[in-house]
Amino acid sequence: MTLFDDPGFNFTGLLALGAAGYGSSQVGEVLTAVNAINAAGLSNQTYTDTFVSWGRRLAKSAARAGVREQTETQRAQALRASQYYAQGLFYVLGTNDPGAEENLYWATREQWDTFSRNWVPAALQTTVNWGKVKMPVWFFRPDTTGRPRPTVILTNGSDGQNVDMWTYGVAAAMARGWNALVYDGPGQGQMLFVNQTSFTRRWDHVVTPLVNWLTQRGDVDHDRIALAGLSMGGNLVGQAAAFEHRIAALVSMPGCLSPWLAFPPEVREILKPTKAETNRYWNEVIVPTLTPELAFLLKKRFEPFDPAVMRAARRGQIFTDFWTPAQAVIALDITNVVPQIQCPTLILDYDDEQFYPGQPRAMYDLLRSPKKYIKLTRAQGAQLHCSPMAPQTHCETVFDWLEQTLHV
């Protein structure tokens, strides 16, 4: 199970490898990249450069396939290219060119869009308004008959890309005759890397416009709209479902009450009673001791919560205001609203869950609606956060429960 000695790199590498199960990577390509990275010496730079080179290779090949009207090949290669660009995007802030982050986002996005256009039938790409802001949306259908179908809204976490939603829901939805909606909410995808819009604690204000849009369509079964959230998305969708009661079923993958508790204790302890005291301690005591590796991790973890963190990181600098992004993370705690969820809810947990240990069971215990708790295990090869090595088992678990719950 070990691709890299470092557990963080190993986890992202396993996500890339496991994605091969749904065609959004290829085993030989990932393992060849892993070998090259280890041979060069594992670092943010070598990881990014190696996977970006694979992205470029596949993107060029997909473009040539498009010219030759080889749609199947273009679709497959563009999907894998999007995955490999996304792997590089995750670590780019720790390289010698952190300012390339937005361009690298557009690289993975362009390949995702190419894949989506070549899906049969082509995904409907549009926007839905979140207040005055237009959220990018991709609506996948198994066919164009117009028949009303159960539909799942797939919600990413704090650092995933659209290609992850293919692996963790869209492909499975298509195979079962469901519709699937993918979107970039605030703090995600285009909203983060281009618009520099941070996460909002009122995720119901994000989901309600999506439900409004779906209920205007004749090919959506309005009584069978499910909401699923991956990684920190498991927190976001919990907040949304507490207030948006047209959601017929909810899946938190995993359950997450407080993203702040995913930060190590030594990071949480930086926060003092006041902003002035916190930032003085941060800048005078903590920042001078940060290694480049720790500085990168803090930039990456806080980036979706405060545009100032992103702007400093893209300049190769550490942010000076710790208080503001920390408070934004803390504000996402949903402990008090989970009891208000009314729809049937599935809470997933994982053996060796490294980010939210104990939180899935705690969220399950707070629920007052019909509920189910499932832990995916080492014996299944489905351990670790979001089961990176077993997305098929993950999706089978989720969609079997959804179909049983919604009587599909």
mmCIF file of C-alpha atoms in Angstrom:
data_model
loop_
_atom_site.group_PDB
_atom_site.id
_atom_site.type_symbol
_atom_site.label_atom_id
_atom_site.label_comp_id
_atom_site.label_asym_id
_atom_site.label_seq_id
_atom_site.Cartn_x
_atom_site.Cartn_y
_atom_site.Cartn_z
ATOM 1 C CA MET A 1 0.000 0.000 0.000
ATOM 2 C CA THR A 2 3.051 2.262 0.204
ATOM 3 C CA LEU A 3 3.818 4.372 -2.852
ATOM 4 C CA PHE A 4 5.716 7.080 -0.952
ATOM 5 C CA ASP A 5 7.304 7.120 2.511
ATOM 6 C CA ASP A 6 5.591 10.411 3.362
ATOM 7 C CA PRO A 7 1.952 9.705 4.419
ATOM 8 C CA GLY A 8 0.588 12.868 2.797
ATOM 9 C CA PHE A 9 2.106 12.159 -0.597
ATOM 10 C CA ASN A 10 1.179 8.501 -0.197
ATOM 11 C CA PHE A 11 -2.485 9.380 0.330
ATOM 12 C CA THR A 12 -2.709 11.578 -2.767
ATOM 13 C CA GLY A 13 -0.826 8.970 -4.764
ATOM 14 C CA LEU A 14 -3.278 6.291 -3.648
ATOM 15 C CA LEU A 15 -6.184 8.518 -4.703
ATOM 16 C CA ALA A 16 -4.667 8.762 -8.174
ATOM 17 C CA LEU A 17 -4.056 5.023 -8.333
ATOM 18 C CA GLY A 18 -7.523 4.077 -7.085
ATOM 19 C CA ALA A 19 -9.146 6.375 -9.638
ATOM 20 C CA ALA A 20 -8.134 3.847 -12.293
ATOM 21 C CA GLY A 21 -11.180 1.828 -11.246
ATOM 22 C CA TYR A 22 -13.396 4.354 -13.011
ATOM 23 C CA GLY A 23 -11.000 5.265 -15.809
ATOM 24 C CA SER A 24 -9.866 8.595 -14.362
ATOM 25 C CA SER A 25 -6.290 7.355 -14.218
ATOM 26 C CA GLN A 26 -4.389 4.334 -15.455
ATOM 27 C CA VAL A 27 -2.408 2.021 -13.193
ATOM 28 C CA GLY A 28 0.661 1.927 -15.420
ATOM 29 C CA GLU A 29 0.735 5.704 -15.810
ATOM 30 C CA VAL A 30 0.425 6.352 -12.085
ATOM 31 C CA LEU A 31 3.010 3.774 -11.061
ATOM 32 C CA THR A 32 5.429 5.021 -13.713
ATOM 33 C CA ALA A 33 4.986 8.531 -12.313
ATOM 34 C CA VAL A 34 5.518 7.232 -8.773
ATOM 35 C CA ASN A 35 8.736 5.496 -9.752
ATOM 36 C CA ALA A 36 10.016 8.619 -11.470
ATOM 37 C CA ILE A 37 9.213 10.773 -8.431
ATOM 38 C CA ASN A 38 10.932 8.417 -6.027
ATOM 39 C CA ALA A 39 13.968 8.182 -8.298
ATOM 40 C CA ALA A 40 14.224 11.976 -8.488
ATOM 41 C CA GLY A 41 13.684 12.398 -4.740
ATOM 42 C CA LEU A 42 10.202 12.969 -3.343
ATOM 43 C CA SER A 43 9.271 16.644 -2.980
ATOM 44 C CA ASN A 44 6.487 19.065 -3.867
ATOM 45 C CA GLN A 45 8.519 19.990 -6.927
ATOM 46 C CA THR A 46 9.166 16.495 -8.266
ATOM 47 C CA TYR A 47 5.596 15.385 -7.570
ATOM 48 C CA THR A 48 4.113 18.395 -9.337
ATOM 49 C CA ASP A 49 6.497 18.341 -12.286
ATOM 50 C CA THR A 50 6.051 14.615 -12.895
ATOM 51 C CA PHE A 51 2.263 14.554 -12.806
ATOM 52 C CA VAL A 52 1.956 17.782 -14.792
ATOM 53 C CA SER A 53 4.159 16.247 -17.479
ATOM 54 C CA TRP A 54 1.749 13.313 -17.638
ATOM 55 C CA GLY A 55 -1.153 15.733 -17.870
ATOM 56 C CA ARG A 56 0.447 17.543 -20.778
ATOM 57 C CA ARG A 57 1.259 14.293 -22.555
ATOM 58 C CA LEU A 58 -2.321 13.028 -22.302
ATOM 59 C CA ALA A 59 -3.807 16.439 -23.155
ATOM 60 C CA LYS A 60 -1.790 16.610 -26.379
ATOM 61 C CA SER A 61 -2.779 13.068 -27.274
ATOM 62 C CA ALA A 62 -6.449 13.830 -26.554
ATOM 63 C CA ALA A 63 -6.285 16.900 -28.793
ATOM 64 C CA ARG A 64 -4.867 14.802 -31.649
ATOM 65 C CA ALA A 65 -7.606 12.228 -31.122
ATOM 66 C CA GLY A 66 -10.197 14.995 -31.396
ATOM 67 C CA VAL A 67 -8.797 16.104 -34.728
ATOM 68 C CA ARG A 68 -9.056 12.511 -35.928
ATOM 69 C CA GLU A 69 -12.636 12.326 -34.560
ATOM 70 C CA GLN A 70 -11.684 9.496 -32.223
ATOM 71 C CA THR A 71 -14.183 10.588 -29.583
ATOM 72 C CA GLU A 72 -13.790 7.618 -27.265
ATOM 73 C CA THR A 73 -10.024 8.052 -27.090
ATOM 74 C CA GLN A 74 -10.262 11.805 -26.624
ATOM 75 C CA ARG A 75 -12.753 11.395 -23.811
ATOM 76 C CA ALA A 76 -10.681 8.782 -21.978
ATOM 77 C CA GLN A 77 -7.377 10.615 -22.328
ATOM 78 C CA ALA A 78 -8.829 13.988 -21.345
ATOM 79 C CA LEU A 79 -10.262 12.481 -18.156
ATOM 80 C CA ARG A 80 -6.877 11.041 -17.185
ATOM 81 C CA ALA A 81 -5.122 14.277 -18.107
ATOM 82 C CA SER A 82 -7.483 16.143 -15.787
ATOM 83 C CA GLN A 83 -6.533 13.757 -12.983
ATOM 84 C CA TYR A 84 -2.809 14.219 -13.468
ATOM 85 C CA TYR A 85 -3.025 18.003 -13.706
ATOM 86 C CA ALA A 86 -5.096 17.934 -10.502
ATOM 87 C CA GLN A 87 -2.387 15.924 -8.769
ATOM 88 C CA GLY A 88 0.124 18.619 -9.642
ATOM 89 C CA LEU A 89 -2.297 21.391 -8.696
ATOM 90 C CA PHE A 90 -2.500 20.076 -5.149
ATOM 91 C CA TYR A 91 1.227 20.628 -4.516
ATOM 92 C CA VAL A 92 2.048 23.587 -6.766
ATOM 93 C CA LEU A 93 2.089 26.102 -3.893
ATOM 94 C CA GLY A 94 5.098 24.246 -2.524
ATOM 95 C CA THR A 95 7.138 24.478 -5.732
ATOM 96 C CA ASN A 96 9.420 27.161 -7.126
ATOM 97 C CA ASP A 97 6.492 28.510 -9.181
ATOM 98 C CA PRO A 98 3.510 28.904 -6.812
ATOM 99 C CA GLY A 99 2.091 31.634 -9.026
ATOM 100 C CA ALA A 100 1.261 28.969 -11.605
ATOM 101 C CA GLU A 101 -1.652 27.773 -9.484
ATOM 102 C CA GLU A 102 -4.453 29.414 -11.469
ATOM 103 C CA ASN A 103 -3.016 28.325 -14.821
ATOM 104 C CA LEU A 104 -2.694 24.784 -13.543
ATOM 105 C CA TYR A 105 -6.300 24.882 -12.376
ATOM 106 C CA TRP A 106 -7.366 25.902 -15.889
ATOM 107 C CA ALA A 107 -5.328 23.027 -17.309
ATOM 108 C CA THR A 108 -7.213 20.432 -15.281
ATOM 109 C CA ARG A 109 -10.493 22.234 -15.917
ATOM 110 C CA GLU A 110 -9.977 22.332 -19.699
ATOM 111 C CA GLN A 111 -9.485 18.578 -19.784
ATOM 112 C CA TRP A 112 -12.526 18.025 -17.562
ATOM 113 C CA ASP A 113 -14.599 20.159 -19.924
ATOM 114 C CA THR A 114 -13.284 18.212 -22.923
ATOM 115 C CA PHE A 115 -14.254 14.968 -21.233
ATOM 116 C CA SER A 116 -17.703 16.316 -20.293
ATOM 117 C CA ARG A 117 -18.434 17.485 -23.856
ATOM 118 C CA ASN A 118 -17.482 14.077 -25.192
ATOM 119 C CA TRP A 119 -19.548 12.109 -22.730
ATOM 120 C CA VAL A 120 -22.569 10.542 -24.425
ATOM 121 C CA PRO A 121 -24.869 12.319 -24.073
ATOM 122 C CA ALA A 122 -22.778 15.426 -23.567
ATOM 123 C CA ALA A 123 -22.938 16.844 -20.065
ATOM 124 C CA LEU A 124 -24.923 20.046 -19.853
ATOM 125 C CA GLN A 125 -22.514 22.736 -18.669
ATOM 126 C CA THR A 126 -24.151 25.868 -17.317
ATOM 127 C CA THR A 127 -24.136 28.187 -14.311
ATOM 128 C CA VAL A 128 -26.474 28.604 -11.364
ATOM 129 C CA ASN A 129 -26.592 31.794 -9.354
ATOM 130 C CA TRP A 130 -25.335 31.854 -5.772
ATOM 131 C CA GLY A 131 -26.475 35.341 -4.910
ATOM 132 C CA LYS A 132 -24.873 37.508 -7.589
ATOM 133 C CA VAL A 133 -22.147 34.936 -8.325
ATOM 134 C CA LYS A 134 -22.467 32.316 -11.054
ATOM 135 C CA MET A 135 -21.493 28.810 -9.946
ATOM 136 C CA PRO A 136 -20.243 26.437 -12.663
ATOM 137 C CA VAL A 137 -22.454 23.351 -12.991
ATOM 138 C CA TRP A 138 -22.141 20.108 -14.976
ATOM 139 C CA PHE A 139 -25.282 17.989 -15.366
ATOM 140 C CA PHE A 140 -24.746 14.387 -16.481
ATOM 141 C CA ARG A 141 -27.593 12.242 -17.822
ATOM 142 C CA PRO A 142 -27.561 8.584 -18.863
ATOM 143 C CA ASP A 143 -29.628 9.427 -21.964
ATOM 144 C CA THR A 144 -31.749 12.183 -23.520
ATOM 145 C CA THR A 145 -35.147 10.497 -23.332
ATOM 146 C CA GLY A 146 -36.360 13.130 -20.882
ATOM 147 C CA ARG A 147 -37.595 10.468 -18.495
ATOM 148 C CA PRO A 148 -37.624 11.718 -14.874
ATOM 149 C CA ARG A 149 -34.755 10.095 -13.040
ATOM 150 C CA PRO A 150 -33.396 10.078 -9.509
ATOM 151 C CA THR A 151 -30.626 12.642 -9.252
ATOM 152 C CA VAL A 152 -27.628 13.031 -6.970
ATOM 153 C CA ILE A 153 -25.953 16.376 -6.243
ATOM 154 C CA LEU A 154 -22.262 15.615 -5.713
ATOM 155 C CA THR A 155 -20.362 17.969 -3.433
ATOM 156 C CA ASN A 156 -16.582 18.151 -3.289
ATOM 157 C CA GLY A 157 -14.462 18.927 -0.249
ATOM 158 C CA SER A 158 -11.792 21.508 0.422
ATOM 159 C CA ASP A 159 -9.187 20.434 -2.129
ATOM 160 C CA GLY A 160 -10.821 18.070 -4.630
ATOM 161 C CA GLN A 161 -11.387 18.716 -8.324
ATOM 162 C CA ASN A 162 -14.246 17.809 -10.665
ATOM 163 C CA VAL A 163 -12.469 14.670 -11.807
ATOM 164 C CA ASP A 164 -12.816 13.325 -8.255
ATOM 165 C CA MET A 165 -16.567 13.625 -8.559
ATOM 166 C CA TRP A 166 -16.447 11.318 -11.585
ATOM 167 C CA THR A 167 -14.623 8.735 -9.479
ATOM 168 C CA TYR A 168 -16.843 9.192 -6.435
ATOM 169 C CA GLY A 169 -20.288 9.327 -7.935
ATOM 170 C CA VAL A 170 -20.870 10.371 -11.535
ATOM 171 C CA ALA A 171 -19.665 7.138 -13.125
ATOM 172 C CA ALA A 172 -21.691 5.044 -10.675
ATOM 173 C CA ALA A 173 -24.764 7.223 -11.211
ATOM 174 C CA MET A 174 -24.547 6.786 -14.986
ATOM 175 C CA ALA A 175 -24.239 3.011 -14.641
ATOM 176 C CA ARG A 176 -27.418 2.902 -12.543
ATOM 177 C CA GLY A 177 -29.495 5.232 -14.700
ATOM 178 C CA TRP A 178 -29.308 8.231 -12.364
ATOM 179 C CA ASN A 179 -28.618 11.858 -13.190
ATOM 180 C CA ALA A 180 -25.640 13.486 -11.468
ATOM 181 C CA LEU A 181 -24.950 17.164 -10.879
ATOM 182 C CA VAL A 182 -21.390 18.396 -10.224
ATOM 183 C CA TYR A 183 -20.692 21.989 -9.219
ATOM 184 C CA ASP A 184 -18.038 24.387 -7.978
ATOM 185 C CA GLY A 185 -19.285 26.029 -4.812
ATOM 186 C CA PRO A 186 -17.497 28.823 -2.952
ATOM 187 C CA GLY A 187 -14.051 27.634 -1.871
ATOM 188 C CA GLN A 188 -13.914 25.065 -4.697
ATOM 189 C CA GLY A 189 -12.646 24.867 -8.270
ATOM 190 C CA GLN A 190 -13.206 27.989 -10.333
ATOM 191 C CA MET A 191 -14.847 29.767 -7.421
ATOM 192 C CA LEU A 192 -11.628 29.374 -5.419
ATOM 193 C CA PHE A 193 -8.760 29.475 -7.902
ATOM 194 C CA VAL A 194 -10.181 32.130 -10.238
ATOM 195 C CA ASN A 195 -12.840 34.078 -8.334
ATOM 196 C CA GLN A 196 -10.943 33.797 -5.032
ATOM 197 C CA THR A 197 -14.211 33.140 -3.207
ATOM 198 C CA SER A 198 -13.887 31.353 0.133
ATOM 199 C CA PHE A 199 -16.104 28.758 1.786
ATOM 200 C CA THR A 200 -19.368 29.905 3.306
ATOM 201 C CA ARG A 201 -20.883 28.463 6.454
ATOM 202 C CA ARG A 202 -24.381 28.720 4.921
ATOM 203 C CA TRP A 203 -24.074 25.857 2.439
ATOM 204 C CA ASP A 204 -27.859 25.683 2.228
ATOM 205 C CA HIS A 205 -27.635 28.977 0.318
ATOM 206 C CA VAL A 206 -25.426 27.102 -2.170
ATOM 207 C CA VAL A 207 -27.544 23.955 -2.466
ATOM 208 C CA THR A 208 -30.994 25.605 -2.609
ATOM 209 C CA PRO A 209 -30.328 27.281 -6.002
ATOM 210 C CA LEU A 210 -29.138 23.917 -7.326
ATOM 211 C CA VAL A 211 -32.322 22.227 -6.161
ATOM 212 C CA ASN A 212 -34.355 25.073 -7.680
ATOM 213 C CA TRP A 213 -32.596 24.491 -11.000
ATOM 214 C CA LEU A 214 -33.155 20.734 -10.885
ATOM 215 C CA THR A 215 -36.844 21.027 -10.039
ATOM 216 C CA GLN A 216 -37.394 23.079 -13.173
ATOM 217 C CA ARG A 217 -36.278 20.122 -15.310
ATOM 218 C CA GLY A 218 -38.560 17.439 -16.652
ATOM 219 C CA ASP A 219 -35.827 14.792 -16.650
ATOM 220 C CA VAL A 220 -35.398 15.000 -12.858
ATOM 221 C CA ASP A 221 -37.585 13.068 -10.417
ATOM 222 C CA HIS A 222 -38.278 15.934 -8.014
ATOM 223 C CA ASP A 223 -39.055 13.540 -5.156
ATOM 224 C CA ARG A 224 -35.759 11.688 -5.492
ATOM 225 C CA ILE A 225 -33.032 14.321 -5.245
ATOM 226 C CA ALA A 226 -30.124 13.133 -3.088
ATOM 227 C CA LEU A 227 -27.232 15.173 -1.737
ATOM 228 C CA ALA A 228 -23.791 13.650 -1.189
ATOM 229 C CA GLY A 229 -20.620 15.243 0.152
ATOM 230 C CA LEU A 230 -17.089 13.853 -0.114
ATOM 231 C CA SER A 231 -14.354 14.615 2.432
ATOM 232 C CA MET A 232 -15.096 18.036 3.992
ATOM 233 C CA GLY A 233 -18.132 18.017 1.726
ATOM 234 C CA GLY A 234 -19.609 15.650 4.308
ATOM 235 C CA ASN A 235 -19.740 18.642 6.627
ATOM 236 C CA LEU A 236 -21.090 21.065 4.030
ATOM 237 C CA VAL A 237 -23.987 18.863 2.947
ATOM 238 C CA GLY A 238 -24.973 18.248 6.555
ATOM 239 C CA GLN A 239 -25.453 21.966 7.080
ATOM 240 C CA ALA A 240 -27.355 22.274 3.787
ATOM 241 C CA ALA A 241 -29.734 19.405 4.466
ATOM 242 C CA ALA A 242 -30.666 20.836 7.865
ATOM 243 C CA PHE A 243 -32.368 23.746 6.083
ATOM 244 C CA GLU A 244 -33.103 22.565 2.509
ATOM 245 C CA HIS A 245 -35.915 20.077 3.061
ATOM 246 C CA ARG A 246 -36.429 19.074 -0.558
ATOM 247 C CA ILE A 247 -33.387 16.814 -0.213
ATOM 248 C CA ALA A 248 -34.811 13.279 -0.112
ATOM 249 C CA ALA A 249 -31.636 11.535 1.120
ATOM 250 C CA LEU A 250 -28.267 12.667 2.442
ATOM 251 C CA VAL A 251 -24.856 11.002 2.351
ATOM 252 C CA SER A 252 -21.874 12.316 4.329
ATOM 253 C CA MET A 253 -18.623 10.683 3.157
ATOM 254 C CA PRO A 254 -17.415 10.799 5.927
ATOM 255 C CA GLY A 255 -19.500 12.442 8.600
ATOM 256 C CA CYS A 256 -17.785 15.623 9.777
ATOM 257 C CA LEU A 257 -19.001 17.951 12.516
ATOM 258 C CA SER A 258 -15.992 20.278 12.765
ATOM 259 C CA PRO A 259 -13.315 20.731 10.081
ATOM 260 C CA TRP A 260 -11.284 22.655 12.659
ATOM 261 C CA LEU A 261 -10.675 19.401 14.542
ATOM 262 C CA ALA A 262 -8.947 18.031 11.426
ATOM 263 C CA PHE A 263 -6.076 20.417 12.109
ATOM 264 C CA PRO A 264 -3.385 19.004 14.446
ATOM 265 C CA PRO A 265 -3.543 20.185 18.079
ATOM 266 C CA GLU A 266 -0.315 22.149 17.698
ATOM 267 C CA VAL A 267 -1.966 24.204 14.934
ATOM 268 C CA ARG A 268 -5.201 24.741 16.850
ATOM 269 C CA GLU A 269 -3.198 25.878 19.874
ATOM 270 C CA ILE A 270 -1.847 28.835 17.896
ATOM 271 C CA LEU A 271 -5.283 30.436 18.230
ATOM 272 C CA LYS A 272 -5.419 32.793 21.220
ATOM 273 C CA PRO A 273 -8.384 34.681 22.739
ATOM 274 C CA THR A 274 -7.955 37.769 20.546
ATOM 275 C CA LYS A 275 -6.952 38.482 16.962
ATOM 276 C CA ALA A 276 -4.051 40.719 18.011
ATOM 277 C CA GLU A 277 -2.635 38.156 20.426
ATOM 278 C CA THR A 278 -3.080 35.336 17.918
ATOM 279 C CA ASN A 279 -1.380 37.112 15.040
ATOM 280 C CA ARG A 280 1.460 38.383 17.212
ATOM 281 C CA TYR A 281 2.168 34.841 18.413
ATOM 282 C CA TRP A 282 1.824 33.497 14.864
ATOM 283 C CA ASN A 283 4.208 35.990 13.265
ATOM 284 C CA GLU A 284 6.772 36.282 16.059
ATOM 285 C CA VAL A 285 6.901 32.726 17.432
ATOM 286 C CA ILE A 286 5.549 30.279 14.873
ATOM 287 C CA VAL A 287 6.423 31.646 11.425
ATOM 288 C CA PRO A 288 10.200 31.916 12.068
ATOM 289 C CA THR A 289 10.292 28.198 12.962
ATOM 290 C CA LEU A 290 8.315 26.872 9.983
ATOM 291 C CA THR A 291 10.079 24.501 7.637
ATOM 292 C CA PRO A 292 9.219 24.847 3.928
ATOM 293 C CA GLU A 293 7.170 21.648 4.205
ATOM 294 C CA LEU A 294 5.106 22.898 7.136
ATOM 295 C CA ALA A 295 4.668 26.309 5.516
ATOM 296 C CA PHE A 296 3.279 24.628 2.400
ATOM 297 C CA LEU A 297 0.834 22.491 4.390
ATOM 298 C CA LEU A 298 -0.531 25.493 6.254
ATOM 299 C CA LYS A 299 -0.877 27.520 3.068
ATOM 300 C CA LYS A 300 -2.689 24.650 1.380
ATOM 301 C CA ARG A 301 -5.000 23.880 4.291
ATOM 302 C CA PHE A 302 -6.026 27.501 4.887
ATOM 303 C CA GLU A 303 -6.152 28.613 1.251
ATOM 304 C CA PRO A 304 -9.880 27.873 0.699
ATOM 305 C CA PHE A 305 -10.883 29.860 3.767
ATOM 306 C CA ASP A 306 -9.258 33.240 3.125
ATOM 307 C CA PRO A 307 -8.225 34.818 -0.213
ATOM 308 C CA ALA A 308 -5.369 36.617 1.547
ATOM 309 C CA VAL A 309 -3.768 33.243 2.265
ATOM 310 C CA MET A 310 -3.958 32.354 -1.425
ATOM 311 C CA ARG A 311 -2.539 35.657 -2.623
ATOM 312 C CA ALA A 312 0.417 35.455 -0.244
ATOM 313 C CA ALA A 313 1.051 31.806 -1.132
ATOM 314 C CA ARG A 314 1.101 32.560 -4.843
ATOM 315 C CA ARG A 315 3.827 35.134 -4.103
ATOM 316 C CA GLY A 316 5.788 32.472 -2.254
ATOM 317 C CA GLN A 317 5.015 34.065 1.119
ATOM 318 C CA ILE A 318 3.388 32.888 4.314
ATOM 319 C CA PHE A 319 0.197 34.652 5.365
ATOM 320 C CA THR A 320 0.389 37.061 8.311
ATOM 321 C CA ASP A 321 -3.199 36.841 9.567
ATOM 322 C CA PHE A 322 -3.813 33.450 11.196
ATOM 323 C CA TRP A 323 -6.936 34.541 13.070
ATOM 324 C CA THR A 324 -9.202 35.190 10.069
ATOM 325 C CA PRO A 325 -8.895 31.835 8.261
ATOM 326 C CA ALA A 326 -8.965 29.965 11.563
ATOM 327 C CA GLN A 327 -12.248 31.619 12.509
ATOM 328 C CA ALA A 328 -13.653 30.760 9.077
ATOM 329 C CA VAL A 329 -12.855 27.078 9.637
ATOM 330 C CA ILE A 330 -14.308 27.113 13.150
ATOM 331 C CA ALA A 331 -17.537 28.672 11.828
ATOM 332 C CA LEU A 332 -18.222 25.497 9.810
ATOM 333 C CA ASP A 333 -19.016 23.483 12.944
ATOM 334 C CA ILE A 334 -22.449 21.892 12.414
ATOM 335 C CA THR A 335 -22.877 20.185 15.790
ATOM 336 C CA ASN A 336 -25.911 22.298 16.659
ATOM 337 C CA VAL A 337 -27.718 21.914 13.326
ATOM 338 C CA VAL A 338 -27.322 18.172 12.674
ATOM 339 C CA PRO A 339 -30.372 17.345 14.865
ATOM 340 C CA GLN A 340 -32.463 19.468 12.481
ATOM 341 C CA ILE A 341 -31.773 17.181 9.497
ATOM 342 C CA GLN A 342 -35.049 15.502 8.565
ATOM 343 C CA CYS A 343 -34.186 13.290 5.580
ATOM 344 C CA PRO A 344 -32.772 9.755 5.760
ATOM 345 C CA THR A 345 -29.008 10.014 6.183
ATOM 346 C CA LEU A 346 -26.082 7.687 5.537
ATOM 347 C CA ILE A 347 -22.884 8.371 7.466
ATOM 348 C CA LEU A 348 -19.740 6.743 6.116
ATOM 349 C CA ASP A 349 -16.628 6.106 8.195
ATOM 350 C CA TYR A 350 -13.330 4.430 7.364
ATOM 351 C CA ASP A 351 -10.778 2.313 9.172
ATOM 352 C CA ASP A 352 -7.711 4.487 9.802
ATOM 353 C CA GLU A 353 -9.615 7.720 9.058
ATOM 354 C CA GLN A 354 -6.784 10.247 9.357
ATOM 355 C CA PHE A 355 -8.588 13.601 9.189
ATOM 356 C CA TYR A 356 -11.889 13.228 11.081
ATOM 357 C CA PRO A 357 -11.401 10.272 13.446
ATOM 358 C CA GLY A 358 -14.422 9.775 15.668
ATOM 359 C CA GLN A 359 -16.476 12.477 13.972
ATOM 360 C CA PRO A 360 -18.593 10.204 11.738
ATOM 361 C CA ARG A 361 -19.931 8.284 14.738
ATOM 362 C CA ALA A 362 -20.479 11.524 16.663
ATOM 363 C CA MET A 363 -22.473 12.976 13.739
ATOM 364 C CA TYR A 364 -24.502 9.776 13.473
ATOM 365 C CA ASP A 365 -25.353 9.899 17.174
ATOM 366 C CA LEU A 366 -26.687 13.459 16.833
ATOM 367 C CA LEU A 367 -29.056 12.602 13.987
ATOM 368 C CA ARG A 368 -32.764 12.320 14.763
ATOM 369 C CA SER A 369 -33.825 11.369 11.222
ATOM 370 C CA PRO A 370 -33.791 7.806 9.829
ATOM 371 C CA LYS A 371 -30.097 6.980 9.696
ATOM 372 C CA LYS A 372 -27.459 4.404 8.907
ATOM 373 C CA TYR A 373 -23.762 4.202 9.812
ATOM 374 C CA ILE A 374 -21.358 2.158 7.688
ATOM 375 C CA LYS A 375 -17.618 1.820 8.226
ATOM 376 C CA LEU A 376 -15.498 0.748 5.241
ATOM 377 C CA THR A 377 -12.657 -1.458 6.369
ATOM 378 C CA ARG A 378 -9.100 -2.660 5.865
ATOM 379 C CA ALA A 379 -10.473 -6.119 5.107
ATOM 380 C CA GLN A 380 -12.191 -4.595 2.066
ATOM 381 C CA GLY A 381 -9.082 -2.650 1.051
ATOM 382 C CA ALA A 382 -11.240 0.415 1.704
ATOM 383 C CA GLN A 383 -9.415 1.981 4.651
ATOM 384 C CA LEU A 384 -8.206 5.571 4.943
ATOM 385 C CA HIS A 385 -10.107 8.808 4.348
ATOM 386 C CA CYS A 386 -12.569 8.367 1.439
ATOM 387 C CA SER A 387 -11.327 4.844 0.637
ATOM 388 C CA PRO A 388 -8.711 5.967 -1.940
ATOM 389 C CA MET A 389 -7.963 2.414 -3.045
ATOM 390 C CA ALA A 390 -11.605 1.311 -3.298
ATOM 391 C CA PRO A 391 -13.840 3.883 -4.990
ATOM 392 C CA GLN A 392 -15.957 1.103 -6.504
ATOM 393 C CA THR A 393 -16.721 -0.364 -3.081
ATOM 394 C CA HIS A 394 -17.363 3.174 -1.865
ATOM 395 C CA CYS A 395 -19.868 3.928 -4.651
ATOM 396 C CA GLU A 396 -21.538 0.526 -4.395
ATOM 397 C CA THR A 397 -22.138 1.171 -0.703
ATOM 398 C CA VAL A 398 -23.555 4.641 -1.307
ATOM 399 C CA PHE A 399 -25.786 3.870 -4.274
ATOM 400 C CA ASP A 400 -27.107 0.596 -2.847
ATOM 401 C CA TRP A 401 -28.267 2.571 0.202
ATOM 402 C CA LEU A 402 -29.691 5.381 -1.932
ATOM 403 C CA GLU A 403 -31.668 3.003 -4.136
ATOM 404 C CA GLN A 404 -33.029 1.140 -1.128
ATOM 405 C CA THR A 405 -33.879 4.359 0.713
ATOM 406 C CA LEU A 406 -35.519 6.122 -2.240
ATOM 407 C CA HIS A 407 -37.194 2.927 -3.549
ATOM 408 C CA VAL A 408 -35.548 3.202 -6.941
#
